[in-house]
mmCIF file of C-alpha atoms and ligand atoms in Angstrom:
data_model
loop_
_atom_site.group_PDB
_atom_site.id
_atom_site.type_symbol
_atom_site.label_atom_id
_atom_site.label_comp_id
_atom_site.label_asym_id
_atom_site.label_seq_id
_atom_site.Cartn_x
_atom_site.Cartn_y
_atom_site.Cartn_z
ATOM 1 C CA MET A 5 -56.091 -57.337 101.036
ATOM 2 C CA ASP A 6 -57.005 -60.221 98.194
ATOM 3 C CA ARG A 7 -53.678 -59.353 95.722
ATOM 4 C CA GLY A 8 -56.114 -60.958 92.044
ATOM 5 C CA LEU A 9 -54.406 -64.898 92.358
ATOM 6 C CA GLU A 10 -53.929 -65.844 96.117
ATOM 7 C CA ASP A 11 -52.933 -69.242 96.410
ATOM 8 C CA ARG A 12 -53.498 -69.456 92.639
ATOM 9 C CA VAL A 13 -51.509 -72.862 91.228
ATOM 10 C CA VAL A 14 -50.009 -71.123 87.709
ATOM 11 C CA LEU A 15 -48.209 -73.027 85.366
ATOM 12 C CA VAL A 16 -45.793 -70.513 83.271
ATOM 13 C CA THR A 17 -43.875 -72.482 80.283
ATOM 14 C CA GLY A 18 -40.253 -70.214 79.244
ATOM 15 C CA GLY A 19 -40.704 -69.511 83.145
ATOM 16 C CA GLY A 20 -36.964 -69.510 82.619
ATOM 17 C CA SER A 21 -36.475 -66.165 81.091
ATOM 18 C CA GLY A 22 -38.126 -62.989 79.772
ATOM 19 C CA ILE A 23 -41.739 -62.461 79.299
ATOM 20 C CA GLY A 24 -42.108 -66.028 80.884
ATOM 21 C CA ARG A 25 -40.307 -65.066 84.074
ATOM 22 C CA ALA A 26 -41.586 -61.496 84.481
ATOM 23 C CA THR A 27 -44.650 -63.475 84.446
ATOM 24 C CA ALA A 28 -43.959 -66.019 86.768
ATOM 25 C CA LEU A 29 -43.007 -62.888 89.143
ATOM 26 C CA ASP A 30 -46.043 -61.057 88.577
ATOM 27 C CA VAL A 31 -48.258 -64.324 89.837
ATOM 28 C CA ALA A 32 -46.175 -64.107 92.953
ATOM 29 C CA ALA A 33 -47.093 -60.560 93.376
ATOM 30 C CA ARG A 34 -50.585 -61.604 92.933
ATOM 31 C CA GLY A 35 -50.378 -63.993 95.953
ATOM 32 C CA GLY A 36 -50.361 -66.852 93.552
ATOM 33 C CA VAL A 37 -47.633 -69.902 93.172
ATOM 34 C CA PRO A 38 -45.749 -70.481 89.940
ATOM 35 C CA ALA A 39 -44.659 -73.290 88.407
ATOM 36 C CA ILE A 40 -41.955 -72.389 86.298
ATOM 37 C CA LEU A 41 -41.206 -74.646 83.514
ATOM 38 C CA ASP A 42 -38.608 -74.078 80.991
ATOM 39 C CA ARG A 43 -36.108 -76.248 78.860
ATOM 40 C CA ASP A 44 -33.628 -73.885 80.567
ATOM 41 C CA ALA A 45 -32.685 -75.925 83.885
ATOM 42 C CA LYS A 46 -30.122 -73.157 85.138
ATOM 43 C CA GLY A 47 -33.175 -69.800 84.003
ATOM 44 C CA VAL A 48 -35.807 -72.133 86.169
ATOM 45 C CA THR A 49 -33.529 -71.935 89.130
ATOM 46 C CA GLU A 50 -33.327 -68.400 88.921
ATOM 47 C CA THR A 51 -36.291 -67.616 88.313
ATOM 48 C CA ALA A 52 -37.415 -69.404 91.744
ATOM 49 C CA ALA A 53 -34.947 -67.921 93.377
ATOM 50 C CA LEU A 54 -36.279 -64.532 92.765
ATOM 51 C CA VAL A 55 -39.691 -65.368 93.515
ATOM 52 C CA THR A 56 -39.096 -67.062 96.831
ATOM 53 C CA ALA A 57 -37.099 -64.249 97.117
ATOM 54 C CA THR A 58 -40.415 -61.908 97.327
ATOM 55 C CA GLY A 59 -41.597 -64.498 100.204
ATOM 56 C CA ALA A 60 -43.502 -65.883 97.835
ATOM 57 C CA HIS A 61 -42.929 -69.784 96.711
ATOM 58 C CA ALA A 62 -42.128 -71.504 93.670
ATOM 59 C CA LEU A 63 -42.193 -75.077 91.698
ATOM 60 C CA GLU A 64 -38.950 -75.918 89.582
ATOM 61 C CA LEU A 65 -40.312 -78.161 86.125
ATOM 62 C CA PRO A 66 -37.350 -77.922 84.071
ATOM 63 C CA ALA A 67 -38.526 -79.869 80.890
ATOM 64 C CA ASP A 68 -38.811 -79.042 76.690
ATOM 65 C CA VAL A 69 -42.455 -78.017 75.560
ATOM 66 C CA ALA A 70 -42.406 -80.476 72.350
ATOM 67 C CA ASP A 71 -41.520 -83.266 75.057
ATOM 68 C CA GLU A 72 -44.921 -85.197 75.450
ATOM 69 C CA ASP A 73 -44.003 -87.255 77.825
ATOM 70 C CA ALA A 74 -41.977 -84.584 79.946
ATOM 71 C CA MET A 75 -45.054 -82.118 79.826
ATOM 72 C CA ARG A 76 -47.399 -84.471 80.819
ATOM 73 C CA ASP A 77 -45.445 -85.488 83.603
ATOM 74 C CA ALA A 78 -44.558 -81.984 84.664
ATOM 75 C CA ILE A 79 -48.550 -80.734 84.631
ATOM 76 C CA GLU A 80 -48.762 -83.915 86.980
ATOM 77 C CA ARG A 81 -46.217 -83.427 89.238
ATOM 78 C CA THR A 82 -47.386 -79.778 89.075
ATOM 79 C CA VAL A 83 -50.945 -81.006 90.771
ATOM 80 C CA SER A 84 -49.531 -83.584 93.001
ATOM 81 C CA GLU A 85 -46.728 -81.277 94.493
ATOM 82 C CA LEU A 86 -49.077 -77.562 94.688
ATOM 83 C CA GLY A 87 -52.776 -79.813 94.780
ATOM 84 C CA ARG A 88 -54.015 -77.978 91.690
ATOM 85 C CA LEU A 89 -53.639 -75.571 88.467
ATOM 86 C CA ASN A 90 -56.101 -72.634 88.030
ATOM 87 C CA GLY A 91 -53.954 -71.327 85.106
ATOM 88 C CA VAL A 92 -51.230 -71.358 82.694
ATOM 89 C CA VAL A 93 -49.074 -68.920 80.485
ATOM 90 C CA THR A 94 -47.668 -70.493 77.764
ATOM 91 C CA ALA A 95 -44.072 -68.181 77.080
ATOM 92 C CA ALA A 96 -41.935 -70.529 75.427
ATOM 93 C CA GLY A 97 -40.943 -70.153 71.907
ATOM 94 C CA ILE A 98 -38.371 -69.385 69.697
ATOM 95 C CA PHE A 99 -37.205 -66.714 67.060
ATOM 96 C CA ASP A 100 -35.221 -69.229 64.861
ATOM 97 C CA GLY A 101 -32.566 -66.811 62.488
ATOM 98 C CA PRO A 102 -32.795 -69.265 59.532
ATOM 99 C CA ASP A 103 -36.778 -68.721 59.492
ATOM 100 C CA LEU A 104 -36.025 -65.373 58.293
ATOM 101 C CA GLN A 105 -35.254 -66.280 55.014
ATOM 102 C CA PRO A 106 -38.416 -65.361 52.377
ATOM 103 C CA LEU A 107 -40.276 -68.627 52.654
ATOM 104 C CA ALA A 108 -38.830 -70.441 49.637
ATOM 105 C CA ASP A 109 -35.507 -70.676 50.816
ATOM 106 C CA VAL A 110 -36.802 -71.731 54.337
ATOM 107 C CA THR A 111 -35.981 -75.385 54.761
ATOM 108 C CA LEU A 112 -38.631 -77.960 56.285
ATOM 109 C CA GLU A 113 -36.518 -78.841 58.795
ATOM 110 C CA THR A 114 -36.356 -75.233 60.563
ATOM 111 C CA PHE A 115 -39.982 -74.531 59.495
ATOM 112 C CA ASN A 116 -40.515 -77.531 61.840
ATOM 113 C CA ARG A 117 -38.487 -76.841 64.089
ATOM 114 C CA VAL A 118 -40.152 -74.007 64.955
ATOM 115 C CA LEU A 119 -43.839 -74.614 64.773
ATOM 116 C CA SER A 120 -42.517 -78.254 67.231
ATOM 117 C CA ILE A 121 -42.025 -75.212 70.003
ATOM 118 C CA ASN A 122 -43.701 -72.305 69.396
ATOM 119 C CA LEU A 123 -47.790 -74.416 68.283
ATOM 120 C CA THR A 124 -46.399 -78.053 69.028
ATOM 121 C CA GLY A 125 -45.123 -77.098 72.465
ATOM 122 C CA THR A 126 -48.325 -74.795 73.711
ATOM 123 C CA PHE A 127 -51.045 -77.677 72.419
ATOM 124 C CA LEU A 128 -49.077 -79.967 74.303
ATOM 125 C CA ALA A 129 -49.511 -77.841 77.757
ATOM 126 C CA ILE A 130 -53.265 -77.080 76.846
ATOM 127 C CA LYS A 131 -53.639 -80.438 76.546
ATOM 128 C CA TYR A 132 -52.156 -82.103 79.816
ATOM 129 C CA ALA A 133 -53.405 -78.851 81.680
ATOM 130 C CA LEU A 134 -57.301 -78.586 80.602
ATOM 131 C CA PRO A 135 -58.102 -81.464 82.251
ATOM 132 C CA HIS A 136 -57.412 -79.825 85.707
ATOM 133 C CA LEU A 137 -58.405 -76.360 84.868
ATOM 134 C CA VAL A 138 -62.031 -77.755 83.942
ATOM 135 C CA ARG A 139 -63.945 -76.735 86.654
ATOM 136 C CA SER A 140 -67.700 -77.953 88.055
ATOM 137 C CA GLU A 141 -70.738 -75.902 87.199
ATOM 138 C CA GLY A 142 -70.876 -72.474 89.298
ATOM 139 C CA GLY A 143 -66.902 -73.076 90.121
ATOM 140 C CA GLU A 144 -64.321 -70.307 90.098
ATOM 141 C CA ARG A 145 -62.837 -70.200 86.614
ATOM 142 C CA SER A 146 -59.625 -71.173 85.465
ATOM 143 C CA SER A 147 -58.073 -69.130 83.012
ATOM 144 C CA LEU A 148 -55.071 -69.762 79.623
ATOM 145 C CA VAL A 149 -52.921 -67.308 78.725
ATOM 146 C CA THR A 150 -51.080 -67.910 75.443
ATOM 147 C CA ILE A 151 -48.412 -65.842 74.083
ATOM 148 C CA ALA A 152 -47.747 -65.600 70.506
ATOM 149 C CA SER A 153 -46.835 -62.437 68.427
ATOM 150 C CA THR A 154 -47.802 -59.586 66.700
ATOM 151 C CA ALA A 155 -47.057 -62.086 64.063
ATOM 152 C CA ALA A 156 -49.923 -63.624 64.273
ATOM 153 C CA LEU A 157 -52.001 -60.282 62.924
ATOM 154 C CA ARG A 158 -49.330 -59.258 60.153
ATOM 155 C CA GLY A 159 -47.299 -60.607 57.154
ATOM 156 C CA HIS A 160 -44.367 -58.161 57.818
ATOM 157 C CA GLY A 161 -41.279 -58.844 59.062
ATOM 158 C CA PHE A 162 -41.281 -61.941 60.704
ATOM 159 C CA GLY A 163 -40.115 -65.885 59.362
ATOM 160 C CA SER A 164 -42.884 -68.243 57.790
ATOM 161 C CA GLY A 165 -42.473 -70.963 60.469
ATOM 162 C CA TYR A 166 -42.883 -68.205 63.302
ATOM 163 C CA THR A 167 -45.176 -66.146 61.654
ATOM 164 C CA ALA A 168 -47.782 -69.810 61.160
ATOM 165 C CA SER A 169 -46.532 -70.628 65.090
ATOM 166 C CA LYS A 170 -48.039 -67.629 66.247
ATOM 167 C CA GLY A 171 -50.918 -67.491 63.616
ATOM 168 C CA GLY A 172 -51.622 -71.276 64.951
ATOM 169 C CA VAL A 173 -51.410 -70.380 68.472
ATOM 170 C CA ALA A 174 -54.313 -67.775 68.332
ATOM 171 C CA ALA A 175 -56.294 -69.593 66.752
ATOM 172 C CA LEU A 176 -56.083 -72.351 69.536
ATOM 173 C CA THR A 177 -56.683 -70.049 71.811
ATOM 174 C CA LYS A 178 -60.124 -69.300 70.431
ATOM 175 C CA LEU A 179 -60.914 -72.684 70.204
ATOM 176 C CA VAL A 180 -60.279 -73.304 73.432
ATOM 177 C CA ALA A 181 -62.060 -70.506 74.585
ATOM 178 C CA VAL A 182 -65.396 -71.587 72.572
ATOM 179 C CA GLN A 183 -65.374 -75.218 73.469
ATOM 180 C CA TYR A 184 -63.932 -75.030 77.401
ATOM 181 C CA GLY A 185 -66.020 -72.044 77.724
ATOM 182 C CA PRO A 186 -68.744 -73.638 78.946
ATOM 183 C CA HIS A 187 -66.480 -75.664 81.875
ATOM 184 C CA GLY A 188 -65.515 -72.402 83.568
ATOM 185 C CA VAL A 189 -62.144 -71.960 81.254
ATOM 186 C CA ARG A 190 -61.259 -68.805 79.839
ATOM 187 C CA ALA A 191 -58.889 -68.555 77.656
ATOM 188 C CA ASN A 192 -56.909 -65.247 76.225
ATOM 189 C CA CYS A 193 -53.985 -64.983 73.475
ATOM 190 C CA ILE A 194 -51.586 -62.459 74.155
ATOM 191 C CA CYS A 195 -49.960 -60.812 71.127
ATOM 192 C CA PRO A 196 -46.552 -58.740 71.984
ATOM 193 C CA GLY A 197 -45.187 -56.517 69.923
ATOM 194 C CA ALA A 198 -41.462 -55.784 70.270
ATOM 195 C CA VAL A 199 -39.940 -56.514 73.956
ATOM 196 C CA ASP A 200 -37.207 -55.687 75.137
ATOM 197 C CA THR A 201 -35.821 -59.674 76.336
ATOM 198 C CA PRO A 202 -32.884 -61.840 75.430
ATOM 199 C CA MET A 203 -34.995 -62.978 72.619
ATOM 200 C CA THR A 204 -34.113 -59.944 70.428
ATOM 201 C CA ASN A 205 -31.074 -59.294 72.506
ATOM 202 C CA GLY A 206 -30.209 -55.859 72.209
ATOM 203 C CA ALA A 207 -32.043 -55.853 68.901
ATOM 204 C CA TRP A 208 -32.395 -51.767 68.698
ATOM 205 C CA ASP A 209 -29.296 -50.958 70.283
ATOM 206 C CA ASP A 210 -27.818 -48.942 66.973
ATOM 207 C CA ASP A 211 -28.605 -45.515 65.766
ATOM 208 C CA ALA A 212 -30.435 -47.135 62.549
ATOM 209 C CA SER A 213 -32.032 -50.022 64.967
ATOM 210 C CA ARG A 214 -33.724 -47.388 66.862
ATOM 211 C CA ALA A 215 -34.920 -44.859 64.371
ATOM 212 C CA ARG A 216 -36.703 -47.518 62.566
ATOM 213 C CA MET A 217 -38.649 -49.004 65.675
ATOM 214 C CA LYS A 218 -39.690 -45.492 66.895
ATOM 215 C CA ARG A 219 -41.429 -45.190 63.448
ATOM 216 C CA ALA A 220 -42.950 -48.437 64.169
ATOM 217 C CA ILE A 221 -43.957 -47.799 67.682
ATOM 218 C CA PRO A 222 -46.578 -45.279 68.226
ATOM 219 C CA LEU A 223 -45.440 -45.001 71.899
ATOM 220 C CA GLY A 224 -41.953 -44.744 70.836
ATOM 221 C CA VAL A 225 -40.111 -47.499 73.126
ATOM 222 C CA VAL A 226 -40.561 -51.472 73.117
ATOM 223 C CA ALA A 227 -41.842 -52.930 76.040
ATOM 224 C CA GLN A 228 -40.610 -54.148 79.257
ATOM 225 C CA ALA A 229 -41.040 -57.958 79.508
ATOM 226 C CA ALA A 230 -43.216 -56.378 82.876
ATOM 227 C CA GLU A 231 -45.510 -54.567 80.969
ATOM 228 C CA ILE A 232 -46.438 -57.745 78.971
ATOM 229 C CA ALA A 233 -46.555 -59.707 82.401
ATOM 230 C CA SER A 234 -48.704 -57.509 83.634
ATOM 231 C CA VAL A 235 -51.471 -57.782 81.223
ATOM 232 C CA ALA A 236 -51.280 -61.824 81.606
ATOM 233 C CA GLY A 237 -51.564 -60.950 85.533
ATOM 234 C CA PHE A 238 -54.534 -59.488 84.391
ATOM 235 C CA LEU A 239 -56.764 -62.028 82.426
ATOM 236 C CA LEU A 240 -55.284 -64.990 84.744
ATOM 237 C CA SER A 241 -57.412 -63.159 87.497
ATOM 238 C CA ALA A 242 -60.898 -62.842 88.485
ATOM 239 C CA ASP A 243 -60.746 -58.930 87.165
ATOM 240 C CA ALA A 244 -61.136 -60.324 83.573
ATOM 241 C CA ASN A 245 -64.121 -62.862 84.785
ATOM 242 C CA HIS A 246 -65.888 -62.077 81.524
ATOM 243 C CA VAL A 247 -62.906 -62.015 79.183
ATOM 244 C CA THR A 248 -62.652 -65.038 77.132
ATOM 245 C CA GLY A 249 -61.288 -66.101 73.362
ATOM 246 C CA GLN A 250 -59.674 -62.386 72.708
ATOM 247 C CA VAL A 251 -56.377 -62.168 70.757
ATOM 248 C CA MET A 252 -54.938 -59.105 72.526
ATOM 249 C CA ALA A 253 -51.870 -56.921 70.788
ATOM 250 C CA VAL A 254 -49.645 -55.433 73.113
ATOM 251 C CA ASP A 255 -47.571 -53.943 71.359
ATOM 252 C CA GLY A 256 -46.993 -49.842 71.924
ATOM 253 C CA GLY A 257 -49.852 -48.852 69.226
ATOM 254 C CA SER A 258 -47.712 -51.016 66.298
ATOM 255 C CA THR A 259 -50.268 -52.914 64.884
ATOM 256 C CA ALA A 260 -52.479 -49.515 64.514
ATOM 257 C CA ILE A 261 -50.330 -48.428 61.973
HETATM 258 P P1 LIG B 357 -37.149 -65.663 75.973
HETATM 259 O O1 LIG B 357 -36.248 -64.399 77.005
HETATM 260 O O2 LIG B 357 -35.815 -66.393 74.781
HETATM 261 O O3 LIG B 357 -38.047 -66.685 76.618
HETATM 262 C C1 LIG B 357 -38.295 -67.533 75.860
HETATM 263 C C2 LIG B 357 -37.908 -68.635 77.281
HETATM 264 O O4 LIG B 357 -38.278 -70.103 76.730
HETATM 265 C C3 LIG B 357 -36.447 -69.225 77.488
HETATM 266 O O5 LIG B 357 -35.881 -69.421 78.032
HETATM 267 C C4 LIG B 357 -36.382 -70.329 76.072
HETATM 268 O O6 LIG B 357 -35.269 -71.241 76.161
HETATM 269 C C5 LIG B 357 -37.325 -71.191 76.690
HETATM 270 N N1 LIG B 357 -38.272 -71.983 75.335
HETATM 271 C C6 LIG B 357 -37.413 -72.548 74.083
HETATM 272 N N2 LIG B 357 -37.464 -72.900 73.761
HETATM 273 C C7 LIG B 357 -38.646 -74.222 75.122
HETATM 274 C C8 LIG B 357 -39.101 -75.739 74.585
HETATM 275 N N3 LIG B 357 -38.641 -76.353 73.823
HETATM 276 N N4 LIG B 357 -39.395 -75.909 75.894
HETATM 277 C C9 LIG B 357 -39.257 -75.476 77.553
HETATM 278 N N5 LIG B 357 -38.585 -73.613 76.899
HETATM 279 C C10 LIG B 357 -38.111 -73.742 75.721
HETATM 280 O O7 LIG B 357 -37.817 -64.725 74.792
HETATM 281 P P2 LIG B 357 -39.243 -64.037 75.298
HETATM 282 O O8 LIG B 357 -39.195 -62.983 74.285
HETATM 283 O O9 LIG B 357 -39.350 -63.759 76.604
HETATM 284 O O10 LIG B 357 -40.342 -64.729 74.745
HETATM 285 C C11 LIG B 357 -41.241 -65.455 75.156
HETATM 286 C C12 LIG B 357 -42.559 -65.518 74.141
HETATM 287 O O11 LIG B 357 -42.815 -64.417 73.445
HETATM 288 C C13 LIG B 357 -42.270 -66.305 73.120
HETATM 289 O O12 LIG B 357 -42.653 -67.591 72.158
HETATM 290 C C14 LIG B 357 -41.946 -65.506 71.924
HETATM 291 O O13 LIG B 357 -42.035 -65.633 70.692
HETATM 292 C C15 LIG B 357 -42.918 -64.174 72.361
HETATM 293 N N6 LIG B 357 -42.516 -62.916 71.924
HETATM 294 C C16 LIG B 357 -41.018 -62.316 71.756
HETATM 295 C C17 LIG B 357 -41.449 -60.864 71.808
HETATM 296 C C18 LIG B 357 -40.152 -60.441 72.104
HETATM 297 O O14 LIG B 357 -40.042 -59.173 71.301
HETATM 298 N N7 LIG B 357 -39.670 -60.460 72.741
HETATM 299 C C19 LIG B 357 -42.200 -60.675 70.769
HETATM 300 C C20 LIG B 357 -43.533 -61.059 70.718
HETATM 301 C C21 LIG B 357 -43.984 -62.348 70.971
HETATM 302 P P3 LIG B 357 -34.054 -70.941 75.492
HETATM 303 O O15 LIG B 357 -33.421 -70.101 75.967
HETATM 304 O O16 LIG B 357 -33.380 -72.629 76.157
HETATM 305 O O17 LIG B 357 -34.161 -71.364 74.394
#
């Protein structure tokens, strides 16, 4: 039975933790081969072990998404070792504490640090993947899935660097859909709301935070990483063959309020 991504190679940045790890596992469950990229080499190895424990294959790519040479090399290595690249999911990102200050108090250094990873890192992954994702006319489409945030959709609750970076990721995704749609590349952006991962690190564990979260999310719970990954898996697969240029909140309804 075709599980949707049979033998497709998918690069997953941020694959050493949280949403990226769950996405690597989802890709493998659909029959694909995840190339797991993260600056956390231990996290990469742990995710690869979880994937191989299911009987699937994985490639380990310890690398920093903000390092241009490292990104070019990692993507070339993926293609030379696995023979192709059919999809990319860009989940690497940071949520910087000092960035949560009012904009006038955020230092340029903090702003640039967040941008360099969340936005420039996404740009580099896309830039070096695209030549491999482009398909000849009539060939099977390839798929880019970026992970932004509901910060791309609203002005409340996030830092200025984080908000700007995620808005940029959503806009870049639409640009790729338009520029590369004619070359067989689909591009879609997922905007998660609150997700239970090491990044959020038990942020809803106390009673007051839990009550606030329940008021802010119509479904009443934060997402599990696998619930974001399954949407990424769908967008990677041919089930989403006519879906491109979309910025899609996966947020339990929080942006509907
Ligand atoms: P996570 O568990 O912290 O995973 C992010 C991974 O990206 C970590 O392994 C992190 O490594 C890695 N990373 C950070 N900077 C990197 C770099 N320069 N190069 C390579 N890898 C790097 O967080 P997550 O919650 O899964 O977040 C995944 C994505 O979803 C992020 O883009 C985040 O902004 C977005 N998102 C998350 C939520 C949420 O509530 N969790 C909501 C909306 C959007 P380190 O541990 O070394 O930093």
